[in-house]
PDB file of C-alpha atoms in Angstrom:
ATOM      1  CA  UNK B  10     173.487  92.313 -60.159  1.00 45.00           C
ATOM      2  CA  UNK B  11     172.784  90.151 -56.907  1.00 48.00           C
ATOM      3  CA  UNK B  12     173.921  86.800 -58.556  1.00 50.00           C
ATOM      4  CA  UNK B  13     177.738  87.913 -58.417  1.00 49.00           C
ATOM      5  CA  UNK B  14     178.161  86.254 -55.164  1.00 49.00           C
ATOM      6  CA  UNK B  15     176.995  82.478 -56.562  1.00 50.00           C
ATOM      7  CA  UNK B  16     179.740  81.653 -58.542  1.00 51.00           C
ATOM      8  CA  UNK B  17     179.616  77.806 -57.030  1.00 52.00           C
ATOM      9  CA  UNK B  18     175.576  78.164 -57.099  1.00 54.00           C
ATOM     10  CA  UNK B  19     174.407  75.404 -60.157  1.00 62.00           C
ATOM     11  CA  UNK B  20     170.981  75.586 -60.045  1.00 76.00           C
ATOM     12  CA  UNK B  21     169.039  79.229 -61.680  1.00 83.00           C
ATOM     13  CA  UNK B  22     165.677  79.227 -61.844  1.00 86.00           C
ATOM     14  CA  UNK B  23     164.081  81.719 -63.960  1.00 88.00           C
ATOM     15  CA  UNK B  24     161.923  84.739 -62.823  1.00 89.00           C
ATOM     16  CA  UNK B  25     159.549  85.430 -65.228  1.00 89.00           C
ATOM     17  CA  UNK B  26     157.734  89.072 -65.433  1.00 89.00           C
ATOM     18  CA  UNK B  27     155.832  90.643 -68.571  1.00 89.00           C
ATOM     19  CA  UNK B  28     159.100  92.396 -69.186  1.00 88.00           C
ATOM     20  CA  UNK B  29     160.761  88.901 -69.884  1.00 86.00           C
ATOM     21  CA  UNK B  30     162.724  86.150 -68.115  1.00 87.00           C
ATOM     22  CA  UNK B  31     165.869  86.656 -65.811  1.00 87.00           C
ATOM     23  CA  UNK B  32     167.419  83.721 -64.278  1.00 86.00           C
ATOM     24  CA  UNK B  33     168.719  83.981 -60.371  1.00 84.00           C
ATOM     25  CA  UNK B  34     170.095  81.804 -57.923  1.00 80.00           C
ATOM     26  CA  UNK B  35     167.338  80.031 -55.820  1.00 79.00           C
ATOM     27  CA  UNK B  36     167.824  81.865 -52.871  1.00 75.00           C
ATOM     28  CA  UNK B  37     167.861  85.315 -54.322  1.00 81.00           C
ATOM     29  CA  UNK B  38     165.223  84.219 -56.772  1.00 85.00           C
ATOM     30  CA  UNK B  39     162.553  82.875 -53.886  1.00 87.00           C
ATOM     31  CA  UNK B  40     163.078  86.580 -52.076  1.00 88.00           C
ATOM     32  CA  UNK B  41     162.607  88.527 -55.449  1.00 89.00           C
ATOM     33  CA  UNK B  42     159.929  86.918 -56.809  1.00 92.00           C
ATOM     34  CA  UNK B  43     158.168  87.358 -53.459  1.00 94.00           C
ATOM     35  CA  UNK B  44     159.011  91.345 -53.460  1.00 94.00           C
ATOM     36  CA  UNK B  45     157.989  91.726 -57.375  1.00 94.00           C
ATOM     37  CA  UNK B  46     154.336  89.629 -56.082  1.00 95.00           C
ATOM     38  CA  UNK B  47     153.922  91.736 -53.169  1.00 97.00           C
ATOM     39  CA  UNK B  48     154.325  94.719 -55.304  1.00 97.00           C
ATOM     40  CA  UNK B  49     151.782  93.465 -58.617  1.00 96.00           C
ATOM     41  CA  UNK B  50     149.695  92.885 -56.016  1.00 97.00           C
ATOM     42  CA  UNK B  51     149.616  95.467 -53.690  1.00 98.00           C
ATOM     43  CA  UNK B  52     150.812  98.311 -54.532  1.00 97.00           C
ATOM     44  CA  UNK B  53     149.231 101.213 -57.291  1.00 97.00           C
ATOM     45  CA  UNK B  54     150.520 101.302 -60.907  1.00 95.00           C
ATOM     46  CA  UNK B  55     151.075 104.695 -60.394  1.00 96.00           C
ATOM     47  CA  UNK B  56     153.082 104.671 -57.142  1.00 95.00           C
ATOM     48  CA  UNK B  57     156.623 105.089 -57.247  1.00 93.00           C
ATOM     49  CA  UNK B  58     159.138 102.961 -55.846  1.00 93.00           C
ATOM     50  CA  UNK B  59     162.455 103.639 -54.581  1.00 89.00           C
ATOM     51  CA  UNK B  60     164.673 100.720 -53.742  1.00 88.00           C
ATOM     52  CA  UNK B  61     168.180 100.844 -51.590  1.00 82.00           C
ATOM     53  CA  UNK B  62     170.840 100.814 -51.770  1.00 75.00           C
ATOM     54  CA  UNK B  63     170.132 100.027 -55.790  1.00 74.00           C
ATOM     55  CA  UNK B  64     167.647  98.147 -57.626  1.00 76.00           C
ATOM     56  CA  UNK B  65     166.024  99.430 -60.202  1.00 79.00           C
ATOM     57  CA  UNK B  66     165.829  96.557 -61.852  1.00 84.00           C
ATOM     58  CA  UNK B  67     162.452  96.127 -59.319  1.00 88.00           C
ATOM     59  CA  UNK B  68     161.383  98.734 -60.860  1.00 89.00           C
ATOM     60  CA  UNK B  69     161.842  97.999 -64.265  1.00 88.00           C
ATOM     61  CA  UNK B  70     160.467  94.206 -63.161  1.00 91.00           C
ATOM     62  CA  UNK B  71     157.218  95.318 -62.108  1.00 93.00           C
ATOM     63  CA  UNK B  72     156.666  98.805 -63.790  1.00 91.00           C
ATOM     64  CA  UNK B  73     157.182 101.260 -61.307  1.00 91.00           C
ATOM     65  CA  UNK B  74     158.232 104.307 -61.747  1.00 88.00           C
ATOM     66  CA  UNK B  75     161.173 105.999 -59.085  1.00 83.00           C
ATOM     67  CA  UNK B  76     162.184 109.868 -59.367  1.00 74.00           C
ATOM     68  CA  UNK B  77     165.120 109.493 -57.713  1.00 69.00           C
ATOM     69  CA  UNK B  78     167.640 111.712 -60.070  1.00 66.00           C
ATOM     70  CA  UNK B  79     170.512 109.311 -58.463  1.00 62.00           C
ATOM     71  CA  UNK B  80     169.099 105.423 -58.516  1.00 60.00           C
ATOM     72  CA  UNK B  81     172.388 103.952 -56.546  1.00 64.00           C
ATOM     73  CA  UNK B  82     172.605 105.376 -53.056  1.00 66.00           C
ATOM     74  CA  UNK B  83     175.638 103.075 -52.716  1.00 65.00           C
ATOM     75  CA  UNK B  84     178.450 104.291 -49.779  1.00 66.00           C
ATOM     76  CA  UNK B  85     180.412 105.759 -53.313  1.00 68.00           C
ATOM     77  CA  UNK B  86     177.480 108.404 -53.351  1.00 68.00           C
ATOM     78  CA  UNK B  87     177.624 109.271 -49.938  1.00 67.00           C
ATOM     79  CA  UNK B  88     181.052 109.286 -49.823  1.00 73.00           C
ATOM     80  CA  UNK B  89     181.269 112.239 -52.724  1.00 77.00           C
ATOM     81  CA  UNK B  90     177.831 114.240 -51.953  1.00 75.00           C
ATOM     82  CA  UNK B  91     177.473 113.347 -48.201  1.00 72.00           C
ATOM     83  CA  UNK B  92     175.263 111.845 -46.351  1.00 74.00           C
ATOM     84  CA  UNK B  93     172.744 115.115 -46.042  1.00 77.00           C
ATOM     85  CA  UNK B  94     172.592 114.974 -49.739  1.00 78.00           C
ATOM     86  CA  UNK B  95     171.255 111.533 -49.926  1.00 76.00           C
ATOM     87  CA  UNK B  96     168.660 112.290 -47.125  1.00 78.00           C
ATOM     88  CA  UNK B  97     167.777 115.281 -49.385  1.00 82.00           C
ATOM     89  CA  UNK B  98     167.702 113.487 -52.947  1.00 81.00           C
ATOM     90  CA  UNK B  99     164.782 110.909 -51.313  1.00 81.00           C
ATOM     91  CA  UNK B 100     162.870 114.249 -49.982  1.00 83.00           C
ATOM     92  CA  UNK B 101     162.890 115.716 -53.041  1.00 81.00           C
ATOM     93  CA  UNK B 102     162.005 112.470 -55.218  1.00 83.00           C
ATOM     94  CA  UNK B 103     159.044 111.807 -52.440  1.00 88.00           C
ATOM     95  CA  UNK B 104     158.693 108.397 -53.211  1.00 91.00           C
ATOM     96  CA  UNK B 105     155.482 106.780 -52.202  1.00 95.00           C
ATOM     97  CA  UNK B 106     157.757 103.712 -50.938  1.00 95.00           C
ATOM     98  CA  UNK B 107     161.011 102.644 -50.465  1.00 91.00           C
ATOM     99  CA  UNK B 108     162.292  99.544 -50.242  1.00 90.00           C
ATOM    100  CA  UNK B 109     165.431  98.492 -48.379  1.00 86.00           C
ATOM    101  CA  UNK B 110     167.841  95.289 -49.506  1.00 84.00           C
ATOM    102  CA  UNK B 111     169.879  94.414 -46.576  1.00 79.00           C
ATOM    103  CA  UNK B 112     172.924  91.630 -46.730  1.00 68.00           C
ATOM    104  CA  UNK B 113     172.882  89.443 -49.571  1.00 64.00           C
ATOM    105  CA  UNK B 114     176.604  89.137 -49.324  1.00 58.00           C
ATOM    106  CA  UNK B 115     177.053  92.878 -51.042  1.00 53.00           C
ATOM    107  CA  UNK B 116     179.475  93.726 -48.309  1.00 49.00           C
ATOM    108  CA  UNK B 117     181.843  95.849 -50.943  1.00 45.00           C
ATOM    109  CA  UNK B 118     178.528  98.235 -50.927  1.00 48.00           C
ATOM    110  CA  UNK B 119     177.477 100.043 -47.505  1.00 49.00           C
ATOM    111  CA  UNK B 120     175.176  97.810 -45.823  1.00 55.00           C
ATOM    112  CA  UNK B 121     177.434  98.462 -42.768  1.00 55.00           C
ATOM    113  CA  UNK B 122     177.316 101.960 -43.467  1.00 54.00           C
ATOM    114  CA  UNK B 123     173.880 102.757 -44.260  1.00 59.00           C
ATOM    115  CA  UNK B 124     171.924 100.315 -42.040  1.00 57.00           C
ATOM    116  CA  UNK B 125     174.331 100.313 -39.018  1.00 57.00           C
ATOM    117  CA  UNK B 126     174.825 103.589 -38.189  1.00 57.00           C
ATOM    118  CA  UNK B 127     171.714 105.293 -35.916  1.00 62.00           C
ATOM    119  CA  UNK B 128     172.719 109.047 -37.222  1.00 71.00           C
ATOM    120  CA  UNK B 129     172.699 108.310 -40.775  1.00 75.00           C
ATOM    121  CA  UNK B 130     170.073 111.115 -41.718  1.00 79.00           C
ATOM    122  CA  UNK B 131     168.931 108.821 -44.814  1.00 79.00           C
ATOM    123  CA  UNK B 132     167.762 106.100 -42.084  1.00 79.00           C
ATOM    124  CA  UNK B 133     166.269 108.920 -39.730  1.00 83.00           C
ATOM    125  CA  UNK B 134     164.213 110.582 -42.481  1.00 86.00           C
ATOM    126  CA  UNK B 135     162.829 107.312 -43.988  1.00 87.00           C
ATOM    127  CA  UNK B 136     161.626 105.720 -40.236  1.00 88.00           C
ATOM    128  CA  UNK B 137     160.103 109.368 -39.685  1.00 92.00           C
ATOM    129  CA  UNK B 138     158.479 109.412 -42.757  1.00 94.00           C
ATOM    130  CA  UNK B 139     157.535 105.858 -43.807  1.00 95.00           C
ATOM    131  CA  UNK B 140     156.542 102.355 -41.797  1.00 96.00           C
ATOM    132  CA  UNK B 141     156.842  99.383 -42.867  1.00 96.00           C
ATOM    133  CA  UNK B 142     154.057  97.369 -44.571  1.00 97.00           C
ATOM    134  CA  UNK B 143     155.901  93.680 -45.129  1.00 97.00           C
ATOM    135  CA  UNK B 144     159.032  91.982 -44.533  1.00 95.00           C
ATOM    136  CA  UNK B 145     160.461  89.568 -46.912  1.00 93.00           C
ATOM    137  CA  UNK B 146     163.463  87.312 -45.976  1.00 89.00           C
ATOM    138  CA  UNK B 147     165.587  84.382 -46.293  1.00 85.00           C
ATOM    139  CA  UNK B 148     168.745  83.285 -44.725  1.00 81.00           C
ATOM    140  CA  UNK B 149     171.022  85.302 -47.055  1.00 78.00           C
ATOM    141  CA  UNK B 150     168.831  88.814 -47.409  1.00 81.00           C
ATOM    142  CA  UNK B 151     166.092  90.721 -46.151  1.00 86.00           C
ATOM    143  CA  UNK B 152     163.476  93.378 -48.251  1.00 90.00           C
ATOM    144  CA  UNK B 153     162.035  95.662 -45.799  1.00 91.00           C
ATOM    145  CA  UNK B 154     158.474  97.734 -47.943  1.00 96.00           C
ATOM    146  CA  UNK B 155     158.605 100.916 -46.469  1.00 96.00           C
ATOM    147  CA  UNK B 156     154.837 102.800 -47.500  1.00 97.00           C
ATOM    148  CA  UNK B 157     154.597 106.911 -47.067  1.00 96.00           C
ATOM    149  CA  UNK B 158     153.072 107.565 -43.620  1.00 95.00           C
ATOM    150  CA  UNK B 159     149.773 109.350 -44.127  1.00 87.00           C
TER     151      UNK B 159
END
């Protein structure tokens, strides 16, 4: 997961949820337990929850369901369906939000790709479609809530 980068990191403090206890890194841990908060907090049981580029584990963490038939819209899947196909798999799934993990040193993924580019029809649809209700950062990554526009 997003701990792969801290081989040097000593200290993990653990993230505890009613599905059990994972340890992280500090930095990814202050971000993530922010983002799993914000979500117990404020957003339905019942919504559902789509987080990019991957991270299900979010939704596993707080209980939230995604449709999403594909739960890793990594540059691999856009690279063998195309980048119309990912645009169309989040239409279809209609996810009440979607959340959006930027940096934390996961350059091998598309981060470049996907956040970079202003034609990527994934990007278009989802600032069409949703806004953003909170921003949660730290000097290694960002999580951008995107809610459903009304």
């Amino acid at each position: 997961f997003l701990n792969l980068y801290a081989k040097n990191i000593k200290t993990y403090l653990p993230l505890k949820t009613s599905k059990g206890t994972i340890y992280m890194d500090l930095y990814t841990y202050g971000i993530f337990n922010k983002t799993i908060s914000y979500i117990n907090n404020n957003i339905d049981k019942n919504a559902s929850i789509l987080v990019l580029p991957e991270g299900h584990i979010i939704n596993y963490l707080t209980d939230r369901k995604t449709d999403m038939k594909c739960h890793m819209m990594d540059r691999l899947y856009h690279d063998a369906f195309g980048s119309e196909r990912a645009r169309d798999e989040i239409f279809w799934s209609n996810p009440d939000y979607i959340i959006i993990i930027k940096k934390f040193k996961l350059h091998d993924f598309f981060h470049q790709y996907l956040y970079k580019s202003n034609n990527n029809p994934s990007i278009i649809y989802i600032y069409h479609h949703y806004e953003k209700v909170k921003q949660i950062e730290n000097k290694l990554g960002q999580v951008k809530i995107m809610k459903k526009k009304e």
